[in-house]
Short mmCIF file of C-alpha atoms and ligand atoms in Angstrom, two decimals:
data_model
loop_
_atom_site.label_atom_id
_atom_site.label_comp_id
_atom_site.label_asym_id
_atom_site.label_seq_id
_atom_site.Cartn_x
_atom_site.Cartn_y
_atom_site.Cartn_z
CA UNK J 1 15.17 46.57 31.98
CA UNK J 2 11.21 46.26 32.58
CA UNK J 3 8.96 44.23 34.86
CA UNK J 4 8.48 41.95 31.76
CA UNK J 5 11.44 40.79 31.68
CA UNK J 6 11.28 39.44 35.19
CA UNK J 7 9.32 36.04 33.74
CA UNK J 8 10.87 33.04 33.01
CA UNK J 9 11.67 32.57 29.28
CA UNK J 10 10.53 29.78 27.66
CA UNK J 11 11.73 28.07 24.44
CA UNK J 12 8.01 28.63 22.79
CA UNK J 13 8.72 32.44 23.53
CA UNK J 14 9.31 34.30 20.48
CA UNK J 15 7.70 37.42 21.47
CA UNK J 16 9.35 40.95 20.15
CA UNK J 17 8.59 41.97 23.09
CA UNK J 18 9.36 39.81 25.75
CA UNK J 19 11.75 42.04 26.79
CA UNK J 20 9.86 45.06 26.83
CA UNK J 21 12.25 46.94 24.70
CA UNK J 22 11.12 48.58 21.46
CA UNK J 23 14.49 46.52 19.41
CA UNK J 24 15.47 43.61 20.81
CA UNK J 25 14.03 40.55 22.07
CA UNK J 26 15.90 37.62 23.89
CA UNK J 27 14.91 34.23 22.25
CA UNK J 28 15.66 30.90 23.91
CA UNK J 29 15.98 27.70 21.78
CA UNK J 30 16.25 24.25 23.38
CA UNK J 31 17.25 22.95 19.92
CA UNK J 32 20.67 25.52 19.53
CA UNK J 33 20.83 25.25 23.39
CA UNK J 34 21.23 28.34 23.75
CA UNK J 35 19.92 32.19 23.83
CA UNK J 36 20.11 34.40 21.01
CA UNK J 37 19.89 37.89 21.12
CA UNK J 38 17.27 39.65 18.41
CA UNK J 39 17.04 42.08 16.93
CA UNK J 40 13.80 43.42 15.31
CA UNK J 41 14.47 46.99 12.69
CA UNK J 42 10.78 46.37 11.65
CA UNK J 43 8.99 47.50 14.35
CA UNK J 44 5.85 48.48 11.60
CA UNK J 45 5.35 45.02 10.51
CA UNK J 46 6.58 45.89 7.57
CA UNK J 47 8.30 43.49 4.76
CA UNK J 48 8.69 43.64 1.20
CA UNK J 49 7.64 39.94 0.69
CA UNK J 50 4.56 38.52 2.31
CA UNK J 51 5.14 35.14 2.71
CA UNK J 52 2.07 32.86 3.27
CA UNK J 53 3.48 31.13 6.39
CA UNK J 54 4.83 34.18 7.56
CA UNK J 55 4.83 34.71 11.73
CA UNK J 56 4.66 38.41 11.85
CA UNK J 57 0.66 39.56 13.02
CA UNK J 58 -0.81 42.35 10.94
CA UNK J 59 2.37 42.11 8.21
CA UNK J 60 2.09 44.92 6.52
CA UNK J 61 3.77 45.83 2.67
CA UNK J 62 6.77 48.32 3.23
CA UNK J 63 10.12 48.80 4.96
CA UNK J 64 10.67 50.19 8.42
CA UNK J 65 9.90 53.36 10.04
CA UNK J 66 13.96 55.54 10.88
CA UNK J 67 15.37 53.69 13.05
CA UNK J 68 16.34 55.40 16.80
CA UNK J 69 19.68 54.53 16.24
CA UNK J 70 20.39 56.13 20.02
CA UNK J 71 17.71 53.65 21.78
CA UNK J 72 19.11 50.61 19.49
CA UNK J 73 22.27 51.16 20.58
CA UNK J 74 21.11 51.86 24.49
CA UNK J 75 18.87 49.00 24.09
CA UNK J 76 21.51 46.33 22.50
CA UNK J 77 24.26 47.35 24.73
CA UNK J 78 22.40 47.12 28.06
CA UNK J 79 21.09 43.73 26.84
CA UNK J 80 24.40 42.30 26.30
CA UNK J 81 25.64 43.48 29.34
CA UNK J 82 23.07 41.52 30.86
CA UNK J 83 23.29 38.30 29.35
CA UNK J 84 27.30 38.91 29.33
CA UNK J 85 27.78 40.07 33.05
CA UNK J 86 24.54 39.96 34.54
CA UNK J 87 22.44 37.67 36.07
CA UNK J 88 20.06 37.61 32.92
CA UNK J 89 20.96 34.04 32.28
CA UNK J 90 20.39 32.36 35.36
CA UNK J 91 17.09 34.07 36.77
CA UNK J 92 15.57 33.87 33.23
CA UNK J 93 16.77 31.35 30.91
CA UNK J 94 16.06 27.52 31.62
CA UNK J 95 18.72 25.15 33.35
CA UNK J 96 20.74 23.77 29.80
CA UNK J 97 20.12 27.05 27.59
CA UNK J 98 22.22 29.24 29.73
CA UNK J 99 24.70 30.59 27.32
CA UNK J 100 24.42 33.48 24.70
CA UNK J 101 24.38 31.55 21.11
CA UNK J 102 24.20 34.22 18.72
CA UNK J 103 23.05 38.05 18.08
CA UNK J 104 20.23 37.77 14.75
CA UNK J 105 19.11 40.44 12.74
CA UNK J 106 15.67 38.56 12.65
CA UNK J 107 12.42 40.75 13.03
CA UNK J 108 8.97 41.35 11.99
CA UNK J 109 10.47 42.17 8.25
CA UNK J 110 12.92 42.56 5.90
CA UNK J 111 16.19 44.03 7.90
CA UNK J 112 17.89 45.03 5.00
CA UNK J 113 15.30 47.17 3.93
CA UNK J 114 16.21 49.62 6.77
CA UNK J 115 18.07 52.69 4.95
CA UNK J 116 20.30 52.41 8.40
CA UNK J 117 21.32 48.87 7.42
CA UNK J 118 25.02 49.49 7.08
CA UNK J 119 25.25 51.76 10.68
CA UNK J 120 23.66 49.08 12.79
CA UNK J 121 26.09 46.52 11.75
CA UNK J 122 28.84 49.07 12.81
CA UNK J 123 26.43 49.55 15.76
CA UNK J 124 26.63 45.56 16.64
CA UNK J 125 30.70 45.63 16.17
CA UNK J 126 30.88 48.52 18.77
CA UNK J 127 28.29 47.28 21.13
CA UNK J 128 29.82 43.70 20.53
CA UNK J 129 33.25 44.91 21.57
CA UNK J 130 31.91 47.02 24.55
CA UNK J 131 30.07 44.35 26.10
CA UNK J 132 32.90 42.27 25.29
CA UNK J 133 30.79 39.44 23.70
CA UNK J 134 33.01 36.40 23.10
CA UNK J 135 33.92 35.96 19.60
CA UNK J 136 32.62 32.58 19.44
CA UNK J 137 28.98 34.28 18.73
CA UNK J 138 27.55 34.74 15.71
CA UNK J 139 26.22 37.70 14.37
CA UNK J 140 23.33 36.29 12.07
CA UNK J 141 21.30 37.98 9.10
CA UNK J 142 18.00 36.21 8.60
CA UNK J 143 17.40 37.68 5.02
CA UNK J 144 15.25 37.14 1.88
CA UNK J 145 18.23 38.46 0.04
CA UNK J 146 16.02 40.49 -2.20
CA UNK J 147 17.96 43.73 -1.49
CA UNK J 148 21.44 42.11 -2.02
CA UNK J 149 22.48 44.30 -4.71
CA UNK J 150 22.13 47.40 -2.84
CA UNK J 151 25.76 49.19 -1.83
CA UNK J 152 24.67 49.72 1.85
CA UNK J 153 23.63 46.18 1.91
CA UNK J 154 26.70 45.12 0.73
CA UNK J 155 28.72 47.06 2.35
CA UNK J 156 26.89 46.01 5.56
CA UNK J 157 27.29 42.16 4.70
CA UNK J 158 30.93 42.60 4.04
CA UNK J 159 31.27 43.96 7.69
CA UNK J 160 28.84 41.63 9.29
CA UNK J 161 31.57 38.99 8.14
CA UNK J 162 33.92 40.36 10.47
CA UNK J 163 31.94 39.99 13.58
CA UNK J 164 31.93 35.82 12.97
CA UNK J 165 28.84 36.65 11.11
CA UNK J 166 26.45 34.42 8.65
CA UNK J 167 23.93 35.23 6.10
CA UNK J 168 20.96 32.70 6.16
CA UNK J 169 19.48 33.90 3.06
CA UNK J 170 15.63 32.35 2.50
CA UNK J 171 15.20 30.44 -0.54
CA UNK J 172 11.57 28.10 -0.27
CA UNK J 173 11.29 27.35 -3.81
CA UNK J 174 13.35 27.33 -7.07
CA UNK J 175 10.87 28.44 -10.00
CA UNK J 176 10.21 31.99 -10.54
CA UNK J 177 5.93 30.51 -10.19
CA UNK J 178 6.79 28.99 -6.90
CA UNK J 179 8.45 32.04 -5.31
CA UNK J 180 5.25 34.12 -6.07
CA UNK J 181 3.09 31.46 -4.77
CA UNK J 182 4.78 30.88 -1.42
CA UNK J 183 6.71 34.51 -0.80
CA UNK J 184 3.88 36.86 -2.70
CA UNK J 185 7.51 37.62 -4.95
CA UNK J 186 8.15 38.75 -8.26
CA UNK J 187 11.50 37.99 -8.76
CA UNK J 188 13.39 35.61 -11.09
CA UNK J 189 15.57 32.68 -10.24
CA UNK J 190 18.40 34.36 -11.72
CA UNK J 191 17.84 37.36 -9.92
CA UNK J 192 17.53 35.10 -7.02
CA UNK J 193 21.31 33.75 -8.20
CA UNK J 194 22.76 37.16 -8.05
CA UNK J 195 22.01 37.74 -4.64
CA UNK J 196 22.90 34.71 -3.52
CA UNK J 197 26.35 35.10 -5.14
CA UNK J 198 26.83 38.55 -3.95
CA UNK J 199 26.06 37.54 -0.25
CA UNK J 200 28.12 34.25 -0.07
CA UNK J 201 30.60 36.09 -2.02
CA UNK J 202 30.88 38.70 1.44
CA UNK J 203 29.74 36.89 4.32
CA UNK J 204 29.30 32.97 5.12
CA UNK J 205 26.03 32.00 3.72
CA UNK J 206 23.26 29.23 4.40
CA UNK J 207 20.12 28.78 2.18
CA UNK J 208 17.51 28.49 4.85
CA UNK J 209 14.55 26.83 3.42
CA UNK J 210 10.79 26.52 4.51
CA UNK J 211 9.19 23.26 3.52
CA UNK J 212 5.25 22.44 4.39
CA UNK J 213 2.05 20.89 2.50
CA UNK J 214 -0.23 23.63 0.76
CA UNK J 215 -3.52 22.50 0.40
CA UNK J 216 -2.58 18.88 1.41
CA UNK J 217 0.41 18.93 -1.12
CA UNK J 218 4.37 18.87 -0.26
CA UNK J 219 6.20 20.34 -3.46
CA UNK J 220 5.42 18.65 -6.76
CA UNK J 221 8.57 16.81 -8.33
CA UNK J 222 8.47 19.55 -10.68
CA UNK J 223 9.66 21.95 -7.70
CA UNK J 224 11.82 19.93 -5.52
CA UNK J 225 13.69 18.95 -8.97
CA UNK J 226 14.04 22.87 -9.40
CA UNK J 227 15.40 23.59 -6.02
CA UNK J 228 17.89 20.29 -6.25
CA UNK J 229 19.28 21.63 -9.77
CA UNK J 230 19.67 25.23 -8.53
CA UNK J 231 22.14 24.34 -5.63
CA UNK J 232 23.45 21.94 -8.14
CA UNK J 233 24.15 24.71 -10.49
CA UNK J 234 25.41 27.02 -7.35
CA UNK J 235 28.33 24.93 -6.61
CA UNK J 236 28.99 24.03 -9.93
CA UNK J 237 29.77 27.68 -10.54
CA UNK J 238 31.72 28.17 -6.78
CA UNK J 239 29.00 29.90 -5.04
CA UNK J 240 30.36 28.84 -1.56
CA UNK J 241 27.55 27.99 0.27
CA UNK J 242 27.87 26.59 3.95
CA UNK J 243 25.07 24.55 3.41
CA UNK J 244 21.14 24.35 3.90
CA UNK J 245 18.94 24.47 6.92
CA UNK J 246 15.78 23.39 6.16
CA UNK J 247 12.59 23.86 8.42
CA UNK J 248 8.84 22.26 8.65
CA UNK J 249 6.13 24.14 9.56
CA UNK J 250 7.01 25.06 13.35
CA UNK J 251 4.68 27.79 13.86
CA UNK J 252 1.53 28.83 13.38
CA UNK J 253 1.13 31.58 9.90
CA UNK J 254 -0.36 34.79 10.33
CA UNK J 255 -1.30 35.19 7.11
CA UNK J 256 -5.26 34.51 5.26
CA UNK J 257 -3.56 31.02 3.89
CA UNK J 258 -2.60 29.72 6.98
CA UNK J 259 -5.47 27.30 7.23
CA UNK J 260 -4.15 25.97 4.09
CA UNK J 261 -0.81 24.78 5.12
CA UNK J 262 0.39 21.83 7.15
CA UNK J 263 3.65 20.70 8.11
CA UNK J 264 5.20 18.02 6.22
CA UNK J 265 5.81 14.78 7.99
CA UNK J 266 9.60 14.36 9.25
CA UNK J 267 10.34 11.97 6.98
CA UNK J 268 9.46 13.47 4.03
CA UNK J 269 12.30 16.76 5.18
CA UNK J 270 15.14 14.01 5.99
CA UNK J 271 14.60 12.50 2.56
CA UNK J 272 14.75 15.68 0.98
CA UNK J 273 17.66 16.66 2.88
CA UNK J 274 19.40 13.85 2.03
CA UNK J 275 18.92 14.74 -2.11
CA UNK J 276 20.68 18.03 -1.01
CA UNK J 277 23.31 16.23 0.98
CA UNK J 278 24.09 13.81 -2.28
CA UNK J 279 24.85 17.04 -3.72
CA UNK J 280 27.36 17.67 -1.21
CA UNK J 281 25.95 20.28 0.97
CA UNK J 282 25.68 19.87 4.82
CA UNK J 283 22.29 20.53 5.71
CA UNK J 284 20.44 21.08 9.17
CA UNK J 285 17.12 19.66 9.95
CA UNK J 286 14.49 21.40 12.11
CA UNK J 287 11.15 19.42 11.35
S1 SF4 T 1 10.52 37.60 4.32
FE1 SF4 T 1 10.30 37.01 6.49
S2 SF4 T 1 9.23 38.73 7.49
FE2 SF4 T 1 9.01 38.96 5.26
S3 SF4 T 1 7.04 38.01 4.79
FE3 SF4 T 1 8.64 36.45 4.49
S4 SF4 T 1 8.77 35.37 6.45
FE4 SF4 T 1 7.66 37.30 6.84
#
């Protein structure tokens, strides 16, 4: 492991590379209590949406470059081993974090996009059982589901559920206009269905859900009625969803809009969450 890792993490650390490894990057949140291990595929910057509050610096259109599946798998391993049987944990993770909460496929892109998709699940399984992870962690997809009707990416879900693992699959707005507004998308709601079937239909799937003011304003009634009648129509037809976790506006956009957004006041999240709840969907709060 570098010098870099040597510092202290801190919850407001979300670096790729505080670790100083090309793949992974340790993450601590106060709010999960916990670490979680990440791992970035898109090392380019590359994504296939461009989302206007995106985090990623320099985002660029695309997928990601091959992936070293060798120096993942060195990488990932000696990580684990670590945070598993090292001393990781208490010289560099805050007093009440100290426990590995999860392993995310959560990086400067779309993961599924990587043509190596379906071997670096297999790669997480081995490295998972070499490293002898407890099974109590979740492996996580962070995912704009956009590639969910690709084989690999099925096949990949479908084994991702065997290593406790969970889909959340990003879903800001419910109108085919409101997707290309916020996530620079052209895809239709009912595309948007599909994928959303076909993941929660393999793995255990949350719709993870970005809320924030653009230019001053929330979404209309127009939109939030949209979203409300989707997951409406979702359950109706026994897409088994686990439930929604819905964010503010935690950190700062790298995109040209970001001067336009601003988060929307607590209140305004807990009220919609509690429209989705009425529905009779847990849902997660993270203002
Ligand atoms: S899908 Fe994720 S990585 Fe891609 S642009 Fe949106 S927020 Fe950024």
């Amino acid at each position: 492991m570098s010098e870099a890792v040597r510092s202290r993490l801190t919850v407001t650390d979300h670096s790729r590379t505080s670790a100083g490894l090309l793949y992974i990057y340790p993450v601590v949140s106060r709010r999960a209590g916990g670490v979680s291990v990440g791992i970035n595929l898109n090392t380019n910057n590359a994504c296939n949406w461009r989302c206007i509050y995106c985090q990623v610096p320099d985002l660029v259109k695309g997928a990601p470059a091959p992936i070293d599946m060798d120096q993942l798998r060195r990488e990932l391993l000696g990580f684990l081993e670590e945070v598993i049987h090292g001393d990781f944990l208490t010289t560099r993770v805050p007093a009440g974090a100290r426990r590995l909460n999860d392993i995310a496929l959560s990086g400067n892109g779309e993961p599924t996009s990587a043509k190596e998709f379906g071997e670096v699940i297999n790669l997480i399984g081995e490295a998972r059982d070499l490293a002898k992870v407890p099974e109590r962690v979740k492996t996580v997809l962070i995912t704009n589901g956009s590639l969910m009707h690709r084989v690999n990416v099925q096949r990949g879900v479908k084994q991702l559920a065997r290593l406790n693992g969970e889909i959340w699959f990003k879903i800001d707005r419910a109108t085919d206009s409101g997707i290309r507004v916020i996530n620079n998308a052209r895809v239709s709601m009912s595309r948007v269905r599909e994928h959303l079937a076909a993941a929660a239909r393999l793995c255990p799937t949350w719709i993870q859900t970005c809320l924030f003011a653009l230019d001053g304003q929330g979404p209309d009634d127009r939109e939030r009625q949209a979203y409300l009648d989707f997951v409406r129509e979702c359950l109706r037809d026994g897409i088994a969803l686990r439930g929604v976790l819905l964010y503010g506006l935690a950190r700062q956009s790298f995109q040209p809009e970001a001067s336009r957004l601003t988060p929307l006041p607590p209140e305004a999240l807990e009220s919609f969450a509690q429209h989705i709840r009425a529905l009779g969907l847990d849902v997660k709060v993270t203002p």
